[in-house]
mmCIF file of C-alpha atoms in Angstrom:
data_model
loop_
_atom_site.group_PDB
_atom_site.id
_atom_site.type_symbol
_atom_site.label_atom_id
_atom_site.label_comp_id
_atom_site.label_asym_id
_atom_site.label_seq_id
_atom_site.Cartn_x
_atom_site.Cartn_y
_atom_site.Cartn_z
ATOM 1 C CA MET A 1 59.340 173.889 149.286
ATOM 2 C CA LEU A 2 62.880 175.145 149.568
ATOM 3 C CA SER A 3 64.589 175.411 152.914
ATOM 4 C CA ASN A 4 64.954 178.898 154.345
ATOM 5 C CA ASN A 5 67.927 177.804 156.407
ATOM 6 C CA ALA A 6 70.983 178.868 154.435
ATOM 7 C CA GLU A 7 73.179 177.296 157.082
ATOM 8 C CA MET A 8 72.090 173.864 155.826
ATOM 9 C CA SER A 9 74.149 174.328 152.685
ATOM 10 C CA SER A 10 77.385 172.372 152.618
ATOM 11 C CA ILE A 11 78.361 173.557 149.160
ATOM 12 C CA THR A 12 82.051 174.312 149.330
ATOM 13 C CA PRO A 13 84.468 175.487 146.651
ATOM 14 C CA GLU A 14 86.049 172.030 146.770
ATOM 15 C CA VAL A 15 82.740 170.338 145.944
ATOM 16 C CA LEU A 16 82.184 172.636 142.966
ATOM 17 C CA LEU A 17 85.719 172.259 141.629
ATOM 18 C CA SER A 18 86.153 168.499 142.019
ATOM 19 C CA GLY A 19 83.922 167.242 139.197
ATOM 20 C CA TRP A 20 83.311 167.780 135.495
ATOM 21 C CA ARG A 21 79.794 169.103 135.966
ATOM 22 C CA GLY A 22 80.721 171.388 138.843
ATOM 23 C CA ARG A 23 83.521 173.051 136.887
ATOM 24 C CA ARG A 24 81.257 173.374 133.854
ATOM 25 C CA PHE A 25 78.658 175.034 136.092
ATOM 26 C CA LEU A 26 81.227 177.542 137.353
ATOM 27 C CA LEU A 27 82.423 178.364 133.853
ATOM 28 C CA GLY A 28 78.842 178.806 132.694
ATOM 29 C CA LEU A 29 78.046 181.086 135.628
ATOM 30 C CA ALA A 30 80.993 183.334 134.775
ATOM 31 C CA LEU A 31 79.934 183.435 131.116
ATOM 32 C CA ASP A 32 76.355 184.277 132.113
ATOM 33 C CA ALA A 33 77.612 187.159 134.264
ATOM 34 C CA GLU A 34 79.692 188.535 131.388
ATOM 35 C CA SER A 35 76.787 188.174 128.967
ATOM 36 C CA PHE A 36 74.402 189.994 131.318
ATOM 37 C CA LEU A 37 76.776 192.913 131.810
ATOM 38 C CA ALA A 38 77.646 193.071 128.092
ATOM 39 C CA GLU A 39 73.979 193.285 127.138
ATOM 40 C CA ARG A 40 73.232 195.840 129.835
ATOM 41 C CA ASP A 41 76.237 198.066 129.148
ATOM 42 C CA GLY A 42 76.635 197.510 125.405
ATOM 43 C CA THR A 43 80.137 196.099 125.796
ATOM 44 C CA GLU A 44 81.894 193.117 124.251
ATOM 45 C CA ALA A 45 82.253 189.650 125.756
ATOM 46 C CA PRO A 46 85.930 188.678 125.445
ATOM 47 C CA LEU A 47 85.666 185.740 127.848
ATOM 48 C CA ALA A 48 82.971 184.080 125.730
ATOM 49 C CA GLN A 49 85.085 184.474 122.596
ATOM 50 C CA ALA A 50 88.195 183.096 124.295
ATOM 51 C CA VAL A 51 86.315 180.129 125.796
ATOM 52 C CA MET A 52 84.842 179.253 122.420
ATOM 53 C CA SER A 53 88.242 179.401 120.746
ATOM 54 C CA ALA A 54 90.188 177.540 123.439
ATOM 55 C CA ALA A 55 87.492 174.876 123.884
ATOM 56 C CA TYR A 56 87.375 174.228 120.152
ATOM 57 C CA ALA A 57 91.120 173.632 120.122
ATOM 58 C CA LEU A 58 90.911 171.215 123.058
ATOM 59 C CA ASP A 59 87.817 169.306 121.947
ATOM 60 C CA PRO A 60 88.690 165.731 120.898
ATOM 61 C CA ASN A 61 85.751 165.831 118.454
ATOM 62 C CA PRO A 62 85.451 169.501 117.441
ATOM 63 C CA GLY A 63 82.984 169.035 114.598
ATOM 64 C CA GLN A 64 82.139 172.152 112.632
ATOM 65 C CA ILE A 65 83.983 175.458 112.809
ATOM 66 C CA LEU A 66 82.541 177.811 115.414
ATOM 67 C CA VAL A 67 82.083 181.565 114.940
ATOM 68 C CA ALA A 68 82.339 184.057 117.804
ATOM 69 C CA TYR A 69 80.295 187.265 117.793
ATOM 70 C CA SER A 70 80.958 190.717 119.221
ATOM 71 C CA GLY A 71 78.725 191.505 122.177
ATOM 72 C CA PRO A 72 74.987 192.221 122.070
ATOM 73 C CA GLY A 73 73.028 193.591 119.158
ATOM 74 C CA PRO A 74 73.485 192.537 115.522
ATOM 75 C CA HIS A 75 75.609 189.428 115.198
ATOM 76 C CA VAL A 76 78.856 190.629 113.650
ATOM 77 C CA PRO A 77 81.443 187.852 113.207
ATOM 78 C CA VAL A 78 84.738 188.833 114.805
ATOM 79 C CA ALA A 79 86.558 185.518 115.121
ATOM 80 C CA VAL A 80 86.465 181.998 113.782
ATOM 81 C CA ALA A 81 87.486 179.206 116.143
ATOM 82 C CA THR A 82 90.286 177.148 114.655
ATOM 83 C CA ARG A 83 93.016 175.048 116.178
ATOM 84 C CA GLU A 84 95.701 177.155 114.529
ATOM 85 C CA ALA A 85 94.593 180.507 115.969
ATOM 86 C CA ALA A 86 93.152 179.355 119.270
ATOM 87 C CA ALA A 87 93.042 181.223 122.535
ATOM 88 C CA THR A 88 95.010 179.466 125.249
ATOM 89 C CA PRO A 89 93.800 178.280 128.654
ATOM 90 C CA GLY A 90 96.051 180.972 130.091
ATOM 91 C CA THR A 91 94.148 183.636 128.159
ATOM 92 C CA VAL A 92 90.849 182.243 129.430
ATOM 93 C CA ALA A 93 92.173 182.207 133.002
ATOM 94 C CA SER A 94 93.239 185.853 132.765
ATOM 95 C CA LEU A 95 89.810 186.853 131.480
ATOM 96 C CA LEU A 96 88.144 184.821 134.244
ATOM 97 C CA ASP A 97 90.213 186.735 136.773
ATOM 98 C CA ALA A 98 88.995 190.005 135.263
ATOM 99 C CA VAL A 99 85.307 189.239 134.737
ATOM 100 C CA ARG A 100 82.921 190.914 137.138
ATOM 101 C CA LEU A 101 80.756 188.362 138.927
ATOM 102 C CA THR A 102 77.101 189.256 139.434
ATOM 103 C CA ASP A 103 74.994 188.256 142.430
ATOM 104 C CA VAL A 104 74.119 184.556 142.535
ATOM 105 C CA ASP A 105 70.499 183.764 143.297
ATOM 106 C CA GLN A 106 68.445 180.615 142.889
ATOM 107 C CA ASP A 107 67.439 181.532 139.324
ATOM 108 C CA SER A 108 70.940 182.289 138.021
ATOM 109 C CA ALA A 109 72.372 179.194 139.710
ATOM 110 C CA LEU A 110 69.591 177.034 138.251
ATOM 111 C CA HIS A 111 70.180 178.299 134.697
ATOM 112 C CA ALA A 112 73.931 177.702 134.915
ATOM 113 C CA LEU A 113 73.436 174.246 136.428
ATOM 114 C CA ALA A 114 70.917 173.371 133.703
ATOM 115 C CA GLY A 115 73.521 174.222 131.071
ATOM 116 C CA ALA A 116 76.140 172.040 132.772
ATOM 117 C CA VAL A 117 73.704 169.131 133.060
ATOM 118 C CA ASP A 118 72.540 169.448 129.453
ATOM 119 C CA ASN A 119 76.117 169.124 128.214
ATOM 120 C CA ALA A 120 76.933 165.938 130.126
ATOM 121 C CA ARG A 121 77.987 162.976 128.005
ATOM 122 C CA TYR A 122 79.343 159.635 129.177
ATOM 123 C CA TRP A 123 79.552 157.741 125.901
ATOM 124 C CA GLN A 124 82.536 159.701 124.549
ATOM 125 C CA GLU A 125 85.311 161.973 125.704
ATOM 126 C CA PRO A 126 84.544 165.153 127.684
ATOM 127 C CA ASP A 127 83.958 168.040 125.283
ATOM 128 C CA GLY A 128 86.227 171.028 124.796
ATOM 129 C CA ASP A 129 84.583 173.188 127.456
ATOM 130 C CA ASP A 130 84.938 170.417 130.037
ATOM 131 C CA VAL A 131 88.566 169.826 129.091
ATOM 132 C CA LEU A 132 89.251 173.573 129.244
ATOM 133 C CA ALA A 133 87.661 173.945 132.691
ATOM 134 C CA ALA A 134 89.800 171.051 133.971
ATOM 135 C CA THR A 135 93.135 172.526 132.897
ATOM 136 C CA PRO A 136 95.141 173.565 135.972
ATOM 137 C CA VAL A 137 95.273 177.251 135.077
ATOM 138 C CA VAL A 138 91.544 177.579 134.344
ATOM 139 C CA ARG A 139 90.591 175.459 137.341
ATOM 140 C CA ALA A 140 92.641 177.805 139.526
ATOM 141 C CA ALA A 141 90.837 180.806 138.048
ATOM 142 C CA LEU A 142 87.486 179.137 138.727
ATOM 143 C CA GLU A 143 88.278 179.050 142.452
ATOM 144 C CA ARG A 144 87.136 182.674 142.735
ATOM 145 C CA VAL A 145 83.823 181.768 141.100
ATOM 146 C CA ALA A 146 83.436 178.755 143.407
ATOM 147 C CA GLU A 147 84.019 180.904 146.480
ATOM 148 C CA HIS A 148 81.479 183.403 145.146
ATOM 149 C CA VAL A 149 78.860 180.646 144.823
ATOM 150 C CA ALA A 150 79.635 179.113 148.210
ATOM 151 C CA ALA A 151 79.140 182.530 149.819
ATOM 152 C CA ALA A 152 75.642 182.726 148.277
ATOM 153 C CA ALA A 153 74.452 179.841 150.443
ATOM 154 C CA ALA A 154 70.745 180.612 150.141
ATOM 155 C CA ALA A 155 70.867 180.148 146.355
ATOM 156 C CA VAL A 156 72.238 176.611 146.545
ATOM 157 C CA SER A 157 71.181 175.364 149.985
ATOM 158 C CA TRP A 158 68.875 172.736 148.472
ATOM 159 C CA TRP A 159 71.763 171.197 146.551
ATOM 160 C CA SER A 160 73.002 169.364 149.630
ATOM 161 C CA GLU A 161 69.648 168.620 151.247
ATOM 162 C CA PRO A 162 68.152 165.106 151.441
ATOM 163 C CA ILE A 163 64.942 164.244 149.632
ATOM 164 C CA ALA A 164 62.140 166.741 150.229
ATOM 165 C CA ARG A 165 59.652 164.113 151.388
ATOM 166 C CA GLU A 166 56.614 166.386 151.337
ATOM 167 C CA ASP A 167 57.436 168.001 148.003
ATOM 168 C CA GLN A 168 58.092 165.467 145.235
ATOM 169 C CA HIS A 169 56.967 165.762 141.625
ATOM 170 C CA VAL A 170 57.156 163.616 138.516
ATOM 171 C CA VAL A 171 57.685 165.129 135.056
ATOM 172 C CA GLU A 172 55.781 163.715 132.075
ATOM 173 C CA TRP A 173 57.164 165.024 128.794
ATOM 174 C CA ASP A 174 54.985 165.876 125.828
ATOM 175 C CA ASP A 175 56.098 162.792 123.897
ATOM 176 C CA ASP A 176 55.677 160.276 126.724
ATOM 177 C CA ALA A 177 53.858 157.191 125.483
ATOM 178 C CA GLU A 178 51.091 155.113 127.012
ATOM 179 C CA PRO A 179 51.596 153.478 130.449
ATOM 180 C CA VAL A 180 55.243 152.505 130.682
ATOM 181 C CA PRO A 181 56.334 148.912 131.388
ATOM 182 C CA GLY A 182 57.814 149.562 134.811
ATOM 183 C CA ARG A 183 54.509 150.874 136.107
ATOM 184 C CA ALA A 184 52.311 148.344 134.313
ATOM 185 C CA THR A 185 54.102 145.153 135.372
ATOM 186 C CA GLY A 186 55.170 146.113 138.886
ATOM 187 C CA VAL A 187 58.508 147.468 140.024
ATOM 188 C CA ALA A 188 59.854 144.189 141.401
ATOM 189 C CA ASN A 189 59.263 142.412 138.084
ATOM 190 C CA ARG A 190 60.770 145.311 136.169
ATOM 191 C CA LEU A 191 63.917 145.275 138.304
ATOM 192 C CA ALA A 192 64.258 141.512 137.887
ATOM 193 C CA LEU A 193 64.034 141.909 134.099
ATOM 194 C CA TRP A 194 66.557 144.746 134.234
ATOM 195 C CA ARG A 195 69.036 142.606 136.154
ATOM 196 C CA ALA A 196 68.592 139.697 133.726
ATOM 197 C CA ASP A 197 69.263 142.062 130.824
ATOM 198 C CA VAL A 198 72.468 143.347 132.450
ATOM 199 C CA VAL A 199 73.724 139.817 133.097
ATOM 200 C CA GLN A 200 72.923 138.850 129.509
ATOM 201 C CA ALA A 201 74.722 141.934 128.189
ATOM 202 C CA GLU A 202 77.774 140.930 130.223
ATOM 203 C CA ARG A 203 77.772 137.458 128.693
ATOM 204 C CA GLN A 204 77.426 138.818 125.174
ATOM 205 C CA ALA A 205 80.135 141.424 125.693
ATOM 206 C CA ALA A 206 82.510 138.792 127.045
ATOM 207 C CA GLN A 207 81.979 136.725 123.880
ATOM 208 C CA HIS A 208 81.762 139.380 121.188
ATOM 209 C CA ALA A 209 83.078 142.773 122.364
ATOM 210 C CA ALA A 210 86.737 143.661 122.105
ATOM 211 C CA ALA A 211 88.623 143.253 125.371
ATOM 212 C CA ASP A 212 90.600 146.412 124.609
ATOM 213 C CA PRO A 213 88.683 149.303 126.264
ATOM 214 C CA THR A 214 89.990 151.700 123.618
ATOM 215 C CA ALA A 215 88.241 149.771 120.831
ATOM 216 C CA SER A 216 85.366 151.386 118.973
ATOM 217 C CA PHE A 217 82.374 149.866 120.723
ATOM 218 C CA SER A 218 79.405 151.330 122.587
ATOM 219 C CA GLY A 219 76.444 150.144 124.591
ATOM 220 C CA ALA A 220 74.308 151.053 127.594
ATOM 221 C CA TRP A 221 76.482 153.710 129.249
ATOM 222 C CA TRP A 222 74.128 154.758 132.076
ATOM 223 C CA SER A 223 74.186 153.545 135.693
ATOM 224 C CA THR A 224 70.613 154.345 136.706
ATOM 225 C CA PRO A 225 67.768 152.015 137.580
ATOM 226 C CA PRO A 226 65.373 151.399 134.655
ATOM 227 C CA SER A 227 64.282 154.762 133.268
ATOM 228 C CA ASP A 228 60.614 153.772 133.192
ATOM 229 C CA LEU A 229 60.372 153.704 136.971
ATOM 230 C CA ILE A 230 58.874 156.683 138.799
ATOM 231 C CA ARG A 231 61.445 159.467 139.142
ATOM 232 C CA THR A 232 60.817 162.582 141.197
ATOM 233 C CA THR A 233 62.462 165.868 142.172
ATOM 234 C CA ARG A 234 61.613 168.705 144.534
ATOM 235 C CA SER A 235 59.878 171.943 143.558
ATOM 236 C CA LEU A 236 61.962 175.100 143.150
ATOM 237 C CA ASP A 237 59.227 177.545 144.080
ATOM 238 C CA THR A 238 57.860 179.394 141.035
ATOM 239 C CA SER A 239 60.402 177.734 138.731
ATOM 240 C CA GLY A 240 58.607 174.413 139.091
ATOM 241 C CA PRO A 241 60.159 171.001 139.815
ATOM 242 C CA ALA A 242 63.896 170.643 139.347
ATOM 243 C CA GLY A 243 63.212 167.792 136.923
ATOM 244 C CA LEU A 244 61.917 170.279 134.369
ATOM 245 C CA TRP A 245 65.270 172.008 134.184
ATOM 246 C CA LEU A 246 67.951 169.500 135.061
ATOM 247 C CA VAL A 247 67.969 166.817 132.381
ATOM 248 C CA GLU A 248 70.915 164.900 130.985
ATOM 249 C CA ASP A 249 70.763 163.792 127.367
ATOM 250 C CA GLY A 250 67.375 165.470 126.842
ATOM 251 C CA PHE A 251 65.394 165.696 123.624
ATOM 252 C CA GLY A 252 64.601 169.392 123.508
ATOM 253 C CA TRP A 253 61.109 169.048 124.966
ATOM 254 C CA GLU A 254 59.008 172.205 124.948
ATOM 255 C CA ARG A 255 55.997 170.999 126.899
ATOM 256 C CA ALA A 256 55.521 168.897 130.025
ATOM 257 C CA VAL A 257 53.071 168.084 132.790
ATOM 258 C CA THR A 258 54.257 167.834 136.392
ATOM 259 C CA ARG A 259 52.303 165.929 139.024
ATOM 260 C CA PRO A 260 52.845 165.732 142.777
ATOM 261 C CA VAL A 261 53.787 162.360 144.210
ATOM 262 C CA GLU A 262 52.860 161.421 147.750
ATOM 263 C CA VAL A 263 55.801 159.882 149.554
ATOM 264 C CA PRO A 264 54.949 157.294 152.213
ATOM 265 C CA ALA A 265 55.962 158.565 155.640
ATOM 266 C CA ASP A 266 57.961 155.406 156.339
ATOM 267 C CA ALA A 267 59.708 155.286 152.953
ATOM 268 C CA ARG A 268 63.271 154.007 153.241
ATOM 269 C CA VAL A 269 65.290 156.425 151.109
ATOM 270 C CA ARG A 270 68.976 155.804 150.487
ATOM 271 C CA GLU A 271 70.816 159.112 150.163
ATOM 272 C CA ILE A 272 73.689 159.508 147.709
ATOM 273 C CA ASP A 273 75.276 162.738 148.914
ATOM 274 C CA SER A 274 78.865 162.133 147.826
ATOM 275 C CA ALA A 275 81.092 159.949 145.688
ATOM 276 C CA GLU A 276 81.856 157.949 148.816
ATOM 277 C CA ALA A 277 78.143 157.252 149.353
ATOM 278 C CA TRP A 278 77.858 155.929 145.782
ATOM 279 C CA ALA A 279 80.931 153.745 146.304
ATOM 280 C CA ALA A 280 79.421 152.342 149.502
ATOM 281 C CA LEU A 281 76.211 151.438 147.663
ATOM 282 C CA CYS A 282 78.249 149.672 144.985
ATOM 283 C CA ARG A 283 80.203 147.733 147.630
ATOM 284 C CA GLU A 284 77.013 146.601 149.358
ATOM 285 C CA TYR A 285 75.161 145.617 146.168
ATOM 286 C CA PRO A 286 77.772 145.089 143.405
ATOM 287 C CA LEU A 287 76.810 144.099 139.886
ATOM 288 C CA GLU A 288 79.463 143.613 137.200
ATOM 289 C CA VAL A 289 79.086 145.896 134.167
ATOM 290 C CA ASN A 290 82.357 145.452 132.325
ATOM 291 C CA ALA A 291 80.365 145.669 129.095
ATOM 292 C CA LYS A 292 80.453 149.442 129.716
ATOM 293 C CA ARG A 293 84.243 149.507 129.606
ATOM 294 C CA HIS A 294 84.483 151.142 126.183
ATOM 295 C CA ASP A 295 82.120 154.027 126.940
ATOM 296 C CA TRP A 296 83.461 154.591 130.427
ATOM 297 C CA TYR A 297 87.052 154.469 129.248
ATOM 298 C CA LEU A 298 86.271 157.337 126.892
ATOM 299 C CA THR A 299 84.639 159.458 129.565
ATOM 300 C CA THR A 300 87.083 158.689 132.401
ATOM 301 C CA GLY A 301 90.295 157.418 130.792
ATOM 302 C CA ARG A 302 90.301 154.554 133.293
ATOM 303 C CA VAL A 303 91.035 150.880 132.595
ATOM 304 C CA GLY A 304 89.792 148.293 135.073
ATOM 305 C CA ARG A 305 86.808 146.455 136.516
ATOM 306 C CA TRP A 306 83.447 148.249 136.584
ATOM 307 C CA VAL A 307 80.360 147.770 138.754
ATOM 308 C CA VAL A 308 77.028 149.499 139.382
ATOM 309 C CA PRO A 309 74.549 148.980 142.205
ATOM 310 C CA ASP A 310 72.349 145.932 141.673
ATOM 311 C CA TRP A 311 69.077 147.820 141.822
ATOM 312 C CA ALA A 312 67.025 144.636 142.261
ATOM 313 C CA ALA A 313 69.032 143.879 145.407
ATOM 314 C CA VAL A 314 68.945 147.501 146.588
ATOM 315 C CA ALA A 315 65.134 147.381 146.422
ATOM 316 C CA VAL A 316 65.059 144.664 149.082
ATOM 317 C CA ASP A 317 66.376 147.106 151.670
ATOM 318 C CA HIS A 318 65.411 150.517 150.269
ATOM 319 C CA ASP A 319 62.294 152.029 148.734
ATOM 320 C CA ALA A 320 64.083 154.787 146.839
ATOM 321 C CA VAL A 321 67.498 156.239 146.035
ATOM 322 C CA HIS A 322 68.064 160.015 146.000
ATOM 323 C CA LEU A 323 71.063 161.736 144.401
ATOM 324 C CA THR A 324 71.731 165.199 145.808
ATOM 325 C CA ALA A 325 72.696 168.010 143.457
ATOM 326 C CA ALA A 326 75.898 168.462 145.464
ATOM 327 C CA ALA A 327 76.931 164.856 144.842
ATOM 328 C CA TYR A 328 76.046 165.270 141.186
ATOM 329 C CA VAL A 329 78.261 168.300 140.548
ATOM 330 C CA ALA A 330 81.130 166.736 142.476
ATOM 331 C CA ALA A 331 81.059 163.192 141.111
ATOM 332 C CA ALA A 332 78.930 162.648 137.981
ATOM 333 C CA GLY A 333 81.003 161.315 135.121
ATOM 334 C CA THR A 334 84.090 160.603 137.225
ATOM 335 C CA ALA A 335 85.641 157.221 137.939
ATOM 336 C CA ILE A 336 84.659 156.534 141.556
ATOM 337 C CA PRO A 337 86.871 153.967 143.351
ATOM 338 C CA VAL A 338 84.763 151.260 144.958
ATOM 339 C CA ASP A 339 87.346 149.083 146.713
ATOM 340 C CA ASP A 340 88.119 149.803 150.343
ATOM 341 C CA ASP A 341 91.856 149.595 149.715
ATOM 342 C CA ALA A 342 93.770 151.994 147.493
ATOM 343 C CA ALA A 343 95.177 149.121 145.430
ATOM 344 C CA GLY A 344 91.751 147.896 144.325
ATOM 345 C CA ASP A 345 90.872 147.847 140.633
ATOM 346 C CA THR A 346 87.073 148.288 140.886
ATOM 347 C CA ALA A 347 85.279 151.550 140.105
ATOM 348 C CA SER A 348 81.903 152.912 139.079
ATOM 349 C CA VAL A 349 80.407 155.971 137.368
ATOM 350 C CA ILE A 350 77.347 158.067 138.182
ATOM 351 C CA ALA A 351 75.994 158.400 134.642
ATOM 352 C CA GLY A 352 72.557 159.280 133.346
ATOM 353 C CA TRP A 353 71.321 160.585 136.697
ATOM 354 C CA ASN A 354 69.916 164.093 137.092
ATOM 355 C CA PRO A 355 70.567 166.346 140.103
ATOM 356 C CA ASP A 356 68.131 165.879 143.024
ATOM 357 C CA GLU A 357 66.566 162.900 141.247
ATOM 358 C CA THR A 358 64.921 160.136 143.267
ATOM 359 C CA TYR A 359 64.262 156.730 141.700
ATOM 360 C CA TRP A 360 61.423 154.795 143.338
ATOM 361 C CA LEU A 361 62.048 151.068 143.727
ATOM 362 C CA VAL A 362 58.575 150.234 145.045
ATOM 363 C CA ASP A 363 55.053 150.407 143.681
ATOM 364 C CA GLY A 364 53.797 152.774 146.393
ATOM 365 C CA ALA A 365 54.958 156.025 144.785
ATOM 366 C CA ARG A 366 52.238 157.129 142.382
ATOM 367 C CA PRO A 367 51.564 160.494 140.719
ATOM 368 C CA GLU A 368 48.424 162.207 141.929
ATOM 369 C CA ALA A 369 45.592 163.210 139.609
ATOM 370 C CA GLY A 370 45.712 166.571 137.899
ATOM 371 C CA GLY A 371 48.953 168.445 137.574
ATOM 372 C CA THR A 372 50.483 171.554 136.039
ATOM 373 C CA THR A 373 51.243 171.989 132.353
ATOM 374 C CA TRP A 374 54.488 173.797 131.564
ATOM 375 C CA VAL A 375 55.764 175.222 128.285
ATOM 376 C CA ARG A 376 59.278 176.269 127.400
ATOM 377 C CA ASP A 377 59.640 179.973 126.612
ATOM 378 C CA ASP A 378 63.134 180.571 125.251
ATOM 379 C CA GLU A 379 65.335 179.400 128.161
ATOM 380 C CA ASP A 380 62.623 179.276 130.831
ATOM 381 C CA TRP A 381 59.834 176.918 131.818
ATOM 382 C CA MET A 382 56.542 178.720 132.454
ATOM 383 C CA PRO A 383 53.097 177.460 133.534
ATOM 384 C CA GLU A 384 50.853 177.262 130.489
ATOM 385 C CA ALA A 385 48.426 180.179 130.324
ATOM 386 C CA GLN A 386 44.861 179.060 130.930
ATOM 387 C CA PRO A 387 42.063 180.152 128.569
ATOM 388 C CA ALA A 388 40.093 183.134 129.795
#
């Protein structure tokens, strides 16, 4: 269950503005507010048109031409996004200053965060919307949105909370296969195999991959434990578990079953509640992953040594690792310095994680029998209607 203590929230404007996903969340929230008012009042949505145009011009891989439409109702093309006739970040900032912000509640914050999470990508450059939101003039305009969110503490209080020990749920998607390897062979064995695979990938990359991080080469870009381990999130009241909504690199699932997971009372859970907490974990349990240098150069622009936590070693001292939503919006996809001294050349990336996600590094966390079936209805997840 969600906390009723709004004072627990430590979501500050700085947290929301410091990372790619946080800024994308703020931009999405402003666009959602404009869209709601445009549909209600029958007006146009100039911010949405300007964002589309400016983002297209800034996108390193723009793809197809995008068409902007005029407000609600019949889709009437009013502008085509091209690099030659693009809106500027300054135009977007001015429209952000003018847009009327609607009240932020748990539902509106969840929808905007889901959009920011869905658009994360760590195997290529940030997209045009991310680049736009990071420009100094747009980032400055987003400060008002960040302050608006921070003032609505009750809507985002859970973002900074530790694992909800008595309220954890696993999500099983409609295309999940038979028992997955990590659960069939035992977590310790799975983690040992994972570590051996990482070490082997390092050897192969050292022999065959280009040393130049700008070379065209890609591989395993994520920094999570093996994905077939048990992963849980808290419930968001009637919206269901956060894991239904907040998914990076998803596959457009439209059906899922969620099951409660009993957490042992003495479970040792390592909390990742900031970039600094991730860096500390990497310092304590470092594992070289320079094979990721090509992907992580694209997403961060950084050249240097890379590490991730050695999850097999982490499991000796911890039963689970929980990433708070606050840490996610502030740090996911950024180059996080790991060295204690400023001159160090080692960094890491939180990539492939979902907000509020807990990875279980022991066999004791098991889904309970039964569960709730959910179906996607447009943009919402709803419990499946039961036959009369």
